Amino acid sequence: MNDLLFGLVNLAQLEVLGFKKEHFYFITLALILAVLCFVIKPIISFFSRKQYFFLLTYVLSSLLFLAFTAIFAQDVLYVAFLAVIFIGMFLSIFMIYQFFNSNV
């Protein structure tokens, strides 16, 4: 990802002008978060309209858990992804069970 970003912007020229790498990373991450806000907002409104609060809680908590793991414990990030996937599979099975049980 760094090579792609460095290819688009000449950081050496920006550093001469006083624009540090930290500023570039900050602006890039802020733009990514802004785009994610616009993408995630319809998903959250859909979950709340359908009253899938259990699923919404899982999505938000797993995102926070993965973000926390990526920031503070990069060496166990793979295990964190596996844990989130494992819990998500059981949550999916539970929701399918509830769906079929409520229709009977």
Short mmCIF file of C-alpha atoms in Angstrom, two decimals:
data_model
loop_
_atom_site.label_atom_id
_atom_site.label_comp_id
_atom_site.label_asym_id
_atom_site.label_seq_id
_atom_site.Cartn_x
_atom_site.Cartn_y
_atom_site.Cartn_z
CA MET A 1 0.00 0.00 0.00
CA ASN A 2 2.86 2.37 0.73
CA ASP A 3 4.29 1.92 -2.76
CA LEU A 4 0.95 2.83 -4.30
CA LEU A 5 0.66 5.96 -2.18
CA PHE A 6 4.27 6.96 -2.78
CA GLY A 7 3.80 6.51 -6.51
CA LEU A 8 0.91 8.95 -6.56
CA VAL A 9 2.55 11.66 -4.45
CA ASN A 10 6.16 12.83 -4.55
CA LEU A 11 6.95 12.94 -0.84
CA ALA A 12 10.49 14.25 -1.37
CA GLN A 13 9.14 17.48 -2.85
CA LEU A 14 6.55 17.78 -0.13
CA GLU A 15 9.19 17.33 2.58
CA VAL A 16 11.17 20.20 1.09
CA LEU A 17 8.08 22.36 1.49
CA GLY A 18 7.75 21.30 5.15
CA PHE A 19 5.11 18.60 4.67
CA LYS A 20 6.22 15.58 6.72
CA LYS A 21 5.36 11.92 6.16
CA GLU A 22 3.25 11.97 9.31
CA HIS A 23 1.05 14.67 7.82
CA PHE A 24 0.66 12.67 4.62
CA TYR A 25 -0.34 9.54 6.54
CA PHE A 26 -2.73 11.54 8.70
CA ILE A 27 -4.48 13.10 5.71
CA THR A 28 -4.63 9.77 3.87
CA LEU A 29 -6.12 7.97 6.87
CA ALA A 30 -8.58 10.81 7.50
CA LEU A 31 -9.80 10.61 3.89
CA ILE A 32 -10.14 6.82 4.13
CA LEU A 33 -12.16 7.18 7.35
CA ALA A 34 -14.39 9.82 5.76
CA VAL A 35 -15.12 7.51 2.83
CA LEU A 36 -15.79 4.63 5.22
CA CYS A 37 -18.29 6.78 7.13
CA PHE A 38 -20.29 7.34 3.96
CA VAL A 39 -20.13 3.63 3.09
CA ILE A 40 -20.98 2.32 6.56
CA LYS A 41 -23.85 4.73 7.25
CA PRO A 42 -26.33 3.01 4.86
CA ILE A 43 -25.35 -0.37 6.27
CA ILE A 44 -26.00 0.76 9.84
CA SER A 45 -29.31 2.37 8.90
CA PHE A 46 -30.34 -0.86 7.13
CA PHE A 47 -29.47 -2.96 10.19
CA SER A 48 -31.35 -0.61 12.51
CA ARG A 49 -34.38 -0.40 10.20
CA LYS A 50 -34.59 -4.20 10.08
CA GLN A 51 -33.89 -4.30 13.85
CA TYR A 52 -30.82 -6.52 13.48
CA PHE A 53 -29.29 -5.09 16.63
CA PHE A 54 -27.48 -8.34 17.44
CA LEU A 55 -25.76 -8.28 14.05
CA LEU A 56 -25.04 -4.56 14.30
CA THR A 57 -23.42 -5.10 17.69
CA TYR A 58 -21.28 -7.90 16.26
CA VAL A 59 -20.14 -5.82 13.29
CA LEU A 60 -19.20 -2.79 15.39
CA SER A 61 -17.52 -4.79 18.15
CA SER A 62 -15.51 -6.88 15.69
CA LEU A 63 -14.35 -3.76 13.85
CA LEU A 64 -13.27 -2.16 17.12
CA PHE A 65 -11.56 -5.38 18.20
CA LEU A 66 -9.65 -5.69 14.92
CA ALA A 67 -8.68 -2.02 15.00
CA PHE A 68 -7.43 -2.35 18.59
CA THR A 69 -5.49 -5.48 17.67
CA ALA A 70 -3.99 -3.88 14.56
CA ILE A 71 -2.80 -0.88 16.58
CA PHE A 72 -1.49 -2.54 19.74
CA ALA A 73 -0.75 -6.19 18.91
CA GLN A 74 0.21 -6.70 15.28
CA ASP A 75 1.80 -10.08 15.99
CA VAL A 76 -1.58 -11.66 16.87
CA LEU A 77 -3.59 -9.97 14.12
CA TYR A 78 -4.03 -13.25 12.21
CA VAL A 79 -5.44 -14.93 15.32
CA ALA A 80 -7.77 -11.97 15.86
CA PHE A 81 -9.11 -12.32 12.31
CA LEU A 82 -9.68 -16.03 12.92
CA ALA A 83 -11.52 -15.30 16.16
CA VAL A 84 -13.79 -12.75 14.49
CA ILE A 85 -14.53 -15.15 11.62
CA PHE A 86 -15.22 -17.98 14.06
CA ILE A 87 -17.65 -15.92 16.12
CA GLY A 88 -19.26 -14.62 12.92
CA MET A 89 -19.88 -18.16 11.68
CA PHE A 90 -21.58 -19.11 14.93
CA LEU A 91 -23.59 -15.90 14.85
CA SER A 92 -24.71 -16.70 11.29
CA ILE A 93 -25.77 -20.22 12.30
CA PHE A 94 -27.65 -18.81 15.30
CA MET A 95 -29.46 -16.24 13.15
CA ILE A 96 -30.42 -18.88 10.56
CA TYR A 97 -31.72 -21.08 13.38
CA GLN A 98 -33.78 -18.18 14.76
CA PHE A 99 -35.13 -17.39 11.30
CA PHE A 100 -36.33 -20.94 10.64
CA ASN A 101 -37.58 -21.36 14.20
CA SER A 102 -39.70 -18.18 14.01
CA ASN A 103 -41.27 -19.15 10.67
CA VAL A 104 -42.47 -22.56 11.92
#
